[in-house]
Amino acid sequence: MSMNIIKPGTTIEFMNRRKIFLSISAVLILISIGAVLFVGLNLGIDFKGGTKVILAFKGDQPIERDRIRELAAETFAKMMSADDLPQVQVQDFYSGGTDDTGERRYVIYTELVSLLTDAEKAAIVTDFMDTFGEGTVVSAPEEGGDQFYIAFKEPVPITERITKIEALFASHKLDRVLVEAEKVRDMSLEHIKDLNLMAEEQGGEDQAIDKILAEQEFEKRLAEFKAKTKDRNFTVRIEEVKAAVEDAVKADAELGAQFLAVESATTVSPSVGRDMLNEGLLAVLYAIIGILLYIALRFDFKYGPGAVVALFHDAVITIGIFAITQIPFTLPIIAAVLTIVGYSVNDTIVVYDRIRENVAKLREKPLDRVINLSINETLSRTLLTSITTLLVVLSVWILGGGLIKDFAFALIIGVVVGTYSSIFIASPVLLYLDKILRPKGA
């Protein structure tokens, strides 16, 4: 037994009102483009650049993401000497809440890229030259965040040189730094590979005991290696952000009892963020071009442009609403736009398939009547699909938090405008294109 929202035989005039809806869509597109150009998107950390911090907590009780966000924002504002709180996003590291060890992990994203100004970095580089000689090469690339890459003229004792480097940074009021020699890093990577191999070969309690013994043995060998070995290349990572977050969370009464550690802090530079934005928008463009080719082969060339115009309509309006609302525009939103493109074209193909069937059966009828009939015949299916999808997405939007909430918001817009465009945009464009091509015999 089929379920119909619209009674069979119902005829709603869509084609006769096509000019009204096309005009409404044109206004919405112009508003959206104007919002993007003149207001601009509120680019998130993914595209603006920033820092990602991973926190681990005990898994026996859930942690309030909003509390983590507030605490992190206050901490970063102090470090940046900013009057306003910086943009901070918090999301679960694992979709299920806890991982297989029973711990909860959360990821903090902030627009903080570097604690050091260009002048401060230049002062550190100059200090290195004065302390270690002109043969020393020091670089602090923008993409590296607060990292310095050092190459000495001759190999030097690792332990002794690490002590001197730490003292140099301490003189610049940077006490939390991690200095690592290239040979030590290579040795550590080999150790990690050995541990992974051990985990594949063993299991259970024996694996845990062997891992502890292997770690103790490695620490002993590493200390001996540092004391005896010389190296030319060193990397310095400033871990002030990691340390500040750790101190703030430990001091918080609500979070401190559950807190385990700040596991990592990594930086995305603004230039990398711009590249990610460009690649994301190109992905949307390539998806639309691919859909144009698919529909041209699946149906007929004249069907393709209507679907592409509808997809462009959906993507532009969705992005425009994000510009108007100033909700952070992040990588998950790009993913949502791609999802919207797929959802919208699915609706459009259902309508187009019915149009093609009816064109073959009702050759005596004008195309606008065939299109109107086809839309009415598929209307129940279109509405049922859209309503059920919308209920799921609304649930995620209401109950979700962090980036998933913004992702769901984008999908809500997409479901609404995607359903609208498959009826009021794709089909009228097909009709107009047929009027242009038919007299030319195309």
mmCIF file of C-alpha atoms in Angstrom, residues 109-433:
data_model
loop_
_atom_site.group_PDB
_atom_site.id
_atom_site.type_symbol
_atom_site.label_atom_id
_atom_site.label_comp_id
_atom_site.label_asym_id
_atom_site.label_seq_id
_atom_site.Cartn_x
_atom_site.Cartn_y
_atom_site.Cartn_z
ATOM 1 C CA TYR A 109 39.951 24.842 17.090
ATOM 2 C CA THR A 110 41.005 28.469 17.496
ATOM 3 C CA GLU A 111 42.145 31.235 15.163
ATOM 4 C CA LEU A 112 45.333 31.647 17.202
ATOM 5 C CA VAL A 113 48.169 30.828 14.757
ATOM 6 C CA SER A 114 51.289 32.137 16.480
ATOM 7 C CA LEU A 115 52.200 33.714 19.798
ATOM 8 C CA LEU A 116 55.175 35.482 18.228
ATOM 9 C CA THR A 117 55.174 38.558 16.034
ATOM 10 C CA ASP A 118 57.495 38.790 13.037
ATOM 11 C CA ALA A 119 59.738 41.133 15.057
ATOM 12 C CA GLU A 120 59.978 38.617 17.914
ATOM 13 C CA LYS A 121 60.844 35.803 15.513
ATOM 14 C CA ALA A 122 63.514 37.992 13.892
ATOM 15 C CA ALA A 123 64.982 38.760 17.341
ATOM 16 C CA ILE A 124 65.223 35.027 18.124
ATOM 17 C CA VAL A 125 66.930 34.334 14.779
ATOM 18 C CA THR A 126 69.443 37.143 15.438
ATOM 19 C CA ASP A 127 70.101 35.777 18.930
ATOM 20 C CA PHE A 128 70.830 32.345 17.445
ATOM 21 C CA MET A 129 73.374 33.856 15.045
ATOM 22 C CA ASP A 130 75.083 35.780 17.853
ATOM 23 C CA THR A 131 75.146 32.769 20.181
ATOM 24 C CA PHE A 132 76.102 29.944 17.819
ATOM 25 C CA GLY A 133 77.942 31.707 15.001
ATOM 26 C CA GLU A 134 77.278 32.815 11.429
ATOM 27 C CA GLY A 135 77.341 29.247 10.102
ATOM 28 C CA THR A 136 74.043 28.550 11.874
ATOM 29 C CA VAL A 137 70.913 28.518 9.669
ATOM 30 C CA VAL A 138 67.597 29.284 11.407
ATOM 31 C CA SER A 139 64.219 29.395 9.686
ATOM 32 C CA ALA A 140 60.720 29.989 11.061
ATOM 33 C CA PRO A 141 58.316 29.385 8.132
ATOM 34 C CA GLU A 142 54.785 30.756 8.351
ATOM 35 C CA GLU A 143 53.308 27.296 7.621
ATOM 36 C CA GLY A 144 55.112 25.886 10.664
ATOM 37 C CA GLY A 145 53.362 28.047 13.250
ATOM 38 C CA ASP A 146 55.629 28.566 16.280
ATOM 39 C CA GLN A 147 58.330 26.224 15.019
ATOM 40 C CA PHE A 148 61.986 26.870 14.272
ATOM 41 C CA TYR A 149 64.224 24.698 12.109
ATOM 42 C CA ILE A 150 67.922 24.932 12.984
ATOM 43 C CA ALA A 151 70.966 23.622 11.113
ATOM 44 C CA PHE A 152 74.428 24.039 12.669
ATOM 45 C CA LYS A 153 77.618 24.214 10.656
ATOM 46 C CA GLU A 154 79.094 21.127 12.322
ATOM 47 C CA PRO A 155 77.523 18.193 14.223
ATOM 48 C CA VAL A 156 77.218 19.016 17.936
ATOM 49 C CA PRO A 157 76.485 16.909 21.062
ATOM 50 C CA ILE A 158 72.707 16.526 21.255
ATOM 51 C CA THR A 159 72.120 16.791 25.022
ATOM 52 C CA GLU A 160 74.461 19.740 25.469
ATOM 53 C CA ARG A 161 73.007 21.649 22.513
ATOM 54 C CA ILE A 162 69.391 21.045 23.594
ATOM 55 C CA THR A 163 70.212 22.610 26.992
ATOM 56 C CA LYS A 164 71.684 25.709 25.333
ATOM 57 C CA ILE A 165 68.749 26.089 22.931
ATOM 58 C CA GLU A 166 66.238 25.851 25.799
ATOM 59 C CA ALA A 167 68.182 28.527 27.687
ATOM 60 C CA LEU A 168 68.125 30.820 24.646
ATOM 61 C CA PHE A 169 64.337 30.562 24.332
ATOM 62 C CA ALA A 170 63.939 31.022 28.091
ATOM 63 C CA SER A 171 65.764 34.345 27.743
ATOM 64 C CA HIS A 172 62.906 35.377 25.405
ATOM 65 C CA LYS A 173 60.349 34.367 28.095
ATOM 66 C CA LEU A 174 59.463 31.118 26.296
ATOM 67 C CA ASP A 175 59.848 28.357 28.873
ATOM 68 C CA ARG A 176 57.660 25.669 27.299
ATOM 69 C CA VAL A 177 59.632 24.515 24.251
ATOM 70 C CA LEU A 178 60.309 21.053 22.830
ATOM 71 C CA VAL A 179 63.745 20.706 21.217
ATOM 72 C CA GLU A 180 64.275 17.589 19.112
ATOM 73 C CA ALA A 181 67.313 16.440 17.121
ATOM 74 C CA GLU A 182 66.647 14.911 13.697
ATOM 75 C CA LYS A 183 68.400 11.633 14.617
ATOM 76 C CA VAL A 184 66.361 11.373 17.832
ATOM 77 C CA ARG A 185 63.139 11.916 15.890
ATOM 78 C CA ASP A 186 64.083 9.133 13.451
ATOM 79 C CA MET A 187 64.826 6.818 16.370
ATOM 80 C CA SER A 188 61.443 7.633 17.964
ATOM 81 C CA LEU A 189 59.612 6.869 14.714
ATOM 82 C CA GLU A 190 61.300 3.470 14.505
ATOM 83 C CA HIS A 191 60.230 2.792 18.100
ATOM 84 C CA ILE A 192 56.602 3.632 17.249
ATOM 85 C CA LYS A 193 56.740 1.215 14.312
ATOM 86 C CA ASP A 194 58.043 -1.514 16.634
ATOM 87 C CA LEU A 195 55.201 -0.883 19.102
ATOM 88 C CA ASN A 196 52.605 -1.075 16.316
ATOM 89 C CA LEU A 197 54.127 -4.349 15.109
ATOM 90 C CA MET A 198 53.984 -5.679 18.671
ATOM 91 C CA ALA A 199 50.312 -4.724 18.932
ATOM 92 C CA GLU A 200 49.515 -6.651 15.721
ATOM 93 C CA GLU A 201 51.330 -9.784 16.901
ATOM 94 C CA GLN A 202 50.116 -9.861 20.517
ATOM 95 C CA GLY A 203 46.984 -9.072 22.468
ATOM 96 C CA GLY A 204 45.472 -8.831 25.928
ATOM 97 C CA GLU A 205 47.389 -8.398 29.185
ATOM 98 C CA ASP A 206 50.699 -9.693 27.790
ATOM 99 C CA GLN A 207 50.711 -6.905 25.215
ATOM 100 C CA ALA A 208 50.238 -4.231 27.912
ATOM 101 C CA ILE A 209 53.103 -5.625 30.025
ATOM 102 C CA ASP A 210 55.439 -5.941 27.034
ATOM 103 C CA LYS A 211 54.598 -2.394 25.960
ATOM 104 C CA ILE A 212 55.530 -0.985 29.399
ATOM 105 C CA LEU A 213 58.815 -2.895 29.391
ATOM 106 C CA ALA A 214 59.540 -1.778 25.814
ATOM 107 C CA GLU A 215 58.904 1.867 26.762
ATOM 108 C CA GLN A 216 61.225 1.643 29.772
ATOM 109 C CA GLU A 217 63.970 0.037 27.689
ATOM 110 C CA PHE A 218 63.542 2.629 24.940
ATOM 111 C CA GLU A 219 63.804 5.564 27.382
ATOM 112 C CA LYS A 220 67.071 4.131 28.682
ATOM 113 C CA ARG A 221 68.484 3.635 25.177
ATOM 114 C CA LEU A 222 67.309 7.106 24.124
ATOM 115 C CA ALA A 223 69.085 8.812 27.025
ATOM 116 C CA GLU A 224 72.318 6.975 26.191
ATOM 117 C CA PHE A 225 71.909 7.812 22.503
ATOM 118 C CA LYS A 226 71.479 11.546 23.208
ATOM 119 C CA ALA A 227 74.527 11.622 25.470
ATOM 120 C CA LYS A 228 76.825 9.935 22.917
ATOM 121 C CA THR A 229 75.514 11.201 19.564
ATOM 122 C CA LYS A 230 76.090 14.415 17.624
ATOM 123 C CA ASP A 231 73.680 16.016 15.142
ATOM 124 C CA ARG A 232 73.458 19.125 12.958
ATOM 125 C CA ASN A 233 69.675 19.494 12.543
ATOM 126 C CA PHE A 234 67.238 20.403 15.313
ATOM 127 C CA THR A 235 63.536 21.354 15.457
ATOM 128 C CA VAL A 236 62.116 23.637 18.152
ATOM 129 C CA ARG A 237 58.366 23.647 18.845
ATOM 130 C CA ILE A 238 57.017 26.298 21.185
ATOM 131 C CA GLU A 239 54.372 24.612 23.346
ATOM 132 C CA GLU A 240 53.090 27.649 25.239
ATOM 133 C CA VAL A 241 49.558 27.163 23.833
ATOM 134 C CA LYS A 242 49.484 23.519 24.881
ATOM 135 C CA ALA A 243 50.817 24.386 28.342
ATOM 136 C CA ALA A 244 48.410 27.308 28.863
ATOM 137 C CA VAL A 245 45.383 25.150 27.987
ATOM 138 C CA GLU A 246 46.627 22.376 30.260
ATOM 139 C CA ASP A 247 47.125 24.740 33.203
ATOM 140 C CA ALA A 248 43.706 26.369 32.678
ATOM 141 C CA VAL A 249 41.812 23.071 32.484
ATOM 142 C CA LYS A 250 43.601 21.638 35.532
ATOM 143 C CA ALA A 251 42.698 24.747 37.537
ATOM 144 C CA ASP A 252 39.011 24.539 36.600
ATOM 145 C CA ALA A 253 36.876 22.888 39.281
ATOM 146 C CA GLU A 254 34.420 21.422 36.766
ATOM 147 C CA LEU A 255 36.905 20.045 34.220
ATOM 148 C CA GLY A 256 40.000 19.432 36.356
ATOM 149 C CA ALA A 257 38.685 16.281 38.058
ATOM 150 C CA GLN A 258 38.103 14.534 34.723
ATOM 151 C CA PHE A 259 41.116 15.930 32.847
ATOM 152 C CA LEU A 260 43.952 13.617 31.753
ATOM 153 C CA ALA A 261 46.214 15.513 29.330
ATOM 154 C CA VAL A 262 46.572 17.841 26.351
ATOM 155 C CA GLU A 263 47.680 15.289 23.792
ATOM 156 C CA SER A 264 48.717 17.579 20.940
ATOM 157 C CA ALA A 265 48.602 21.113 19.575
ATOM 158 C CA THR A 266 49.088 21.652 15.834
ATOM 159 C CA THR A 267 48.855 24.752 13.656
ATOM 160 C CA VAL A 268 47.281 25.440 10.244
ATOM 161 C CA SER A 269 48.765 28.514 8.565
ATOM 162 C CA PRO A 270 46.561 31.094 6.747
ATOM 163 C CA SER A 271 48.125 30.170 3.383
ATOM 164 C CA VAL A 272 47.243 26.487 3.863
ATOM 165 C CA GLY A 273 43.733 27.553 4.911
ATOM 166 C CA ARG A 274 43.292 29.558 1.703
ATOM 167 C CA ASP A 275 44.400 26.561 -0.346
ATOM 168 C CA MET A 276 41.873 24.364 1.459
ATOM 169 C CA LEU A 277 39.077 26.874 0.730
ATOM 170 C CA ASN A 278 39.984 27.038 -2.963
ATOM 171 C CA GLU A 279 40.136 23.261 -3.215
ATOM 172 C CA GLY A 280 36.786 22.914 -1.441
ATOM 173 C CA LEU A 281 35.042 25.335 -3.810
ATOM 174 C CA LEU A 282 36.677 23.623 -6.795
ATOM 175 C CA ALA A 283 35.288 20.309 -5.510
ATOM 176 C CA VAL A 284 31.778 21.804 -5.655
ATOM 177 C CA LEU A 285 32.431 23.088 -9.195
ATOM 178 C CA TYR A 286 33.768 19.726 -10.384
ATOM 179 C CA ALA A 287 30.750 17.965 -8.857
ATOM 180 C CA ILE A 288 28.369 20.225 -10.788
ATOM 181 C CA ILE A 289 30.285 19.689 -14.067
ATOM 182 C CA GLY A 290 30.256 15.919 -13.483
ATOM 183 C CA ILE A 291 26.497 15.982 -12.896
ATOM 184 C CA LEU A 292 25.997 17.998 -16.105
ATOM 185 C CA LEU A 293 27.836 15.296 -18.098
ATOM 186 C CA TYR A 294 25.948 12.489 -16.352
ATOM 187 C CA ILE A 295 22.512 13.975 -17.046
ATOM 188 C CA ALA A 296 23.447 14.795 -20.656
ATOM 189 C CA LEU A 297 24.362 11.117 -21.183
ATOM 190 C CA ARG A 298 21.545 9.699 -19.033
ATOM 191 C CA PHE A 299 18.769 11.741 -20.635
ATOM 192 C CA ASP A 300 19.458 14.295 -23.358
ATOM 193 C CA PHE A 301 21.672 17.356 -23.641
ATOM 194 C CA LYS A 302 18.751 19.740 -23.120
ATOM 195 C CA TYR A 303 18.072 18.216 -19.681
ATOM 196 C CA GLY A 304 21.591 18.979 -18.365
ATOM 197 C CA PRO A 305 21.528 22.797 -18.123
ATOM 198 C CA GLY A 306 18.315 22.788 -16.072
ATOM 199 C CA ALA A 307 19.865 20.501 -13.463
ATOM 200 C CA VAL A 308 23.065 22.578 -13.357
ATOM 201 C CA VAL A 309 21.142 25.852 -12.926
ATOM 202 C CA ALA A 310 19.199 24.234 -10.070
ATOM 203 C CA LEU A 311 22.420 23.044 -8.397
ATOM 204 C CA PHE A 312 24.039 26.469 -8.797
ATOM 205 C CA HIS A 313 20.868 28.004 -7.318
ATOM 206 C CA ASP A 314 21.031 25.678 -4.272
ATOM 207 C CA ALA A 315 24.763 26.145 -3.631
ATOM 208 C CA VAL A 316 24.708 29.946 -3.977
ATOM 209 C CA ILE A 317 21.671 30.430 -1.714
ATOM 210 C CA THR A 318 23.133 28.097 0.944
ATOM 211 C CA ILE A 319 26.477 29.934 0.934
ATOM 212 C CA GLY A 320 24.640 33.289 0.915
ATOM 213 C CA ILE A 321 22.677 32.378 4.048
ATOM 214 C CA PHE A 322 25.967 31.573 5.798
ATOM 215 C CA ALA A 323 27.274 35.002 4.770
ATOM 216 C CA ILE A 324 24.115 36.698 6.120
ATOM 217 C CA THR A 325 24.024 34.759 9.418
ATOM 218 C CA GLN A 326 27.831 34.883 9.854
ATOM 219 C CA ILE A 327 27.887 31.270 11.010
ATOM 220 C CA PRO A 328 31.514 30.074 10.637
ATOM 221 C CA PHE A 329 32.122 28.657 7.172
ATOM 222 C CA THR A 330 34.243 25.528 7.644
ATOM 223 C CA LEU A 331 35.236 22.323 5.834
ATOM 224 C CA PRO A 332 32.134 20.474 7.106
ATOM 225 C CA ILE A 333 30.018 23.175 5.409
ATOM 226 C CA ILE A 334 31.785 22.470 2.103
ATOM 227 C CA ALA A 335 30.924 18.808 2.701
ATOM 228 C CA ALA A 336 27.320 19.839 3.384
ATOM 229 C CA VAL A 337 27.172 21.817 0.109
ATOM 230 C CA LEU A 338 28.413 18.732 -1.772
ATOM 231 C CA THR A 339 25.762 16.673 0.015
ATOM 232 C CA ILE A 340 23.123 19.216 -0.998
ATOM 233 C CA VAL A 341 24.264 18.970 -4.622
ATOM 234 C CA GLY A 342 23.808 15.196 -4.523
ATOM 235 C CA TYR A 343 20.437 15.419 -2.780
ATOM 236 C CA SER A 344 19.099 18.066 -5.158
ATOM 237 C CA VAL A 345 20.145 16.252 -8.321
ATOM 238 C CA ASN A 346 18.463 13.084 -7.029
ATOM 239 C CA ASP A 347 15.134 14.924 -6.805
ATOM 240 C CA THR A 348 15.687 16.511 -10.208
ATOM 241 C CA ILE A 349 16.442 13.147 -11.855
ATOM 242 C CA VAL A 350 13.203 11.654 -10.498
ATOM 243 C CA VAL A 351 11.193 14.509 -12.053
ATOM 244 C CA TYR A 352 13.183 14.373 -15.319
ATOM 245 C CA ASP A 353 12.673 10.603 -15.586
ATOM 246 C CA ARG A 354 8.911 11.026 -15.317
ATOM 247 C CA ILE A 355 8.998 13.882 -17.859
ATOM 248 C CA ARG A 356 10.857 11.677 -20.348
ATOM 249 C CA GLU A 357 8.351 8.826 -19.866
ATOM 250 C CA ASN A 358 5.387 11.147 -20.346
ATOM 251 C CA VAL A 359 6.919 12.857 -23.391
ATOM 252 C CA ALA A 360 7.035 9.430 -25.090
ATOM 253 C CA LYS A 361 3.431 8.574 -24.060
ATOM 254 C CA LEU A 362 1.776 11.987 -24.569
ATOM 255 C CA ARG A 363 3.277 13.198 -27.835
ATOM 256 C CA GLU A 364 0.203 15.244 -28.713
ATOM 257 C CA LYS A 365 0.402 17.391 -25.569
ATOM 258 C CA PRO A 366 2.511 20.578 -25.323
ATOM 259 C CA LEU A 367 5.716 20.159 -23.313
ATOM 260 C CA ASP A 368 4.634 22.588 -20.572
ATOM 261 C CA ARG A 369 1.547 20.402 -19.916
ATOM 262 C CA VAL A 370 3.664 17.256 -19.865
ATOM 263 C CA ILE A 371 6.109 18.834 -17.407
ATOM 264 C CA ASN A 372 3.295 20.061 -15.162
ATOM 265 C CA LEU A 373 1.702 16.588 -15.157
ATOM 266 C CA SER A 374 5.046 14.939 -14.384
ATOM 267 C CA ILE A 375 5.740 17.246 -11.429
ATOM 268 C CA ASN A 376 2.285 16.507 -9.988
ATOM 269 C CA GLU A 377 2.759 12.749 -10.419
ATOM 270 C CA THR A 378 6.083 12.799 -8.547
ATOM 271 C CA LEU A 379 5.046 15.416 -5.965
ATOM 272 C CA SER A 380 4.064 12.915 -3.245
ATOM 273 C CA ARG A 381 7.376 11.100 -3.572
ATOM 274 C CA THR A 382 9.313 14.390 -3.537
ATOM 275 C CA LEU A 383 7.546 15.694 -0.437
ATOM 276 C CA LEU A 384 7.816 12.387 1.462
ATOM 277 C CA THR A 385 11.544 12.196 0.784
ATOM 278 C CA SER A 386 12.093 15.818 1.753
ATOM 279 C CA ILE A 387 10.012 15.684 4.947
ATOM 280 C CA THR A 388 11.626 12.486 6.263
ATOM 281 C CA THR A 389 15.111 13.830 5.470
ATOM 282 C CA LEU A 390 14.253 17.149 7.085
ATOM 283 C CA LEU A 391 13.050 15.441 10.289
ATOM 284 C CA VAL A 392 16.371 13.619 10.650
ATOM 285 C CA VAL A 393 18.448 16.728 9.934
ATOM 286 C CA LEU A 394 16.342 18.844 12.316
ATOM 287 C CA SER A 395 16.967 16.285 15.074
ATOM 288 C CA VAL A 396 20.723 16.523 14.497
ATOM 289 C CA TRP A 397 20.532 20.329 14.480
ATOM 290 C CA ILE A 398 18.543 20.460 17.735
ATOM 291 C CA LEU A 399 20.453 17.777 19.647
ATOM 292 C CA GLY A 400 23.910 18.143 18.102
ATOM 293 C CA GLY A 401 26.627 20.549 19.112
ATOM 294 C CA GLY A 402 29.759 22.161 17.738
ATOM 295 C CA LEU A 403 30.511 21.759 14.046
ATOM 296 C CA ILE A 404 27.844 19.074 13.545
ATOM 297 C CA LYS A 405 25.168 21.662 14.380
ATOM 298 C CA ASP A 406 26.397 23.984 11.614
ATOM 299 C CA PHE A 407 26.611 21.022 9.216
ATOM 300 C CA ALA A 408 22.984 20.125 9.997
ATOM 301 C CA PHE A 409 21.916 23.766 9.541
ATOM 302 C CA ALA A 410 23.438 23.762 6.048
ATOM 303 C CA LEU A 411 21.577 20.551 5.221
ATOM 304 C CA ILE A 412 18.277 22.033 6.416
ATOM 305 C CA ILE A 413 18.739 24.912 3.967
ATOM 306 C CA GLY A 414 19.796 22.458 1.264
ATOM 307 C CA VAL A 415 16.801 20.159 1.669
ATOM 308 C CA VAL A 416 14.376 23.096 1.414
ATOM 309 C CA VAL A 417 16.003 24.871 -1.536
ATOM 310 C CA GLY A 418 16.855 21.545 -3.222
ATOM 311 C CA THR A 419 13.221 20.450 -3.196
ATOM 312 C CA TYR A 420 12.140 23.901 -4.389
ATOM 313 C CA SER A 421 14.678 24.008 -7.234
ATOM 314 C CA SER A 422 13.847 20.558 -8.617
ATOM 315 C CA ILE A 423 10.266 21.765 -9.143
ATOM 316 C CA PHE A 424 10.525 25.493 -9.849
ATOM 317 C CA ILE A 425 13.991 25.831 -11.438
ATOM 318 C CA ALA A 426 15.121 22.662 -13.233
ATOM 319 C CA SER A 427 11.836 21.994 -15.032
ATOM 320 C CA PRO A 428 11.158 25.575 -16.261
ATOM 321 C CA VAL A 429 14.755 25.807 -17.577
ATOM 322 C CA LEU A 430 14.142 22.573 -19.511
ATOM 323 C CA LEU A 431 11.008 24.135 -21.021
ATOM 324 C CA TYR A 432 12.804 27.351 -22.044
ATOM 325 C CA LEU A 433 15.707 25.419 -23.534
#
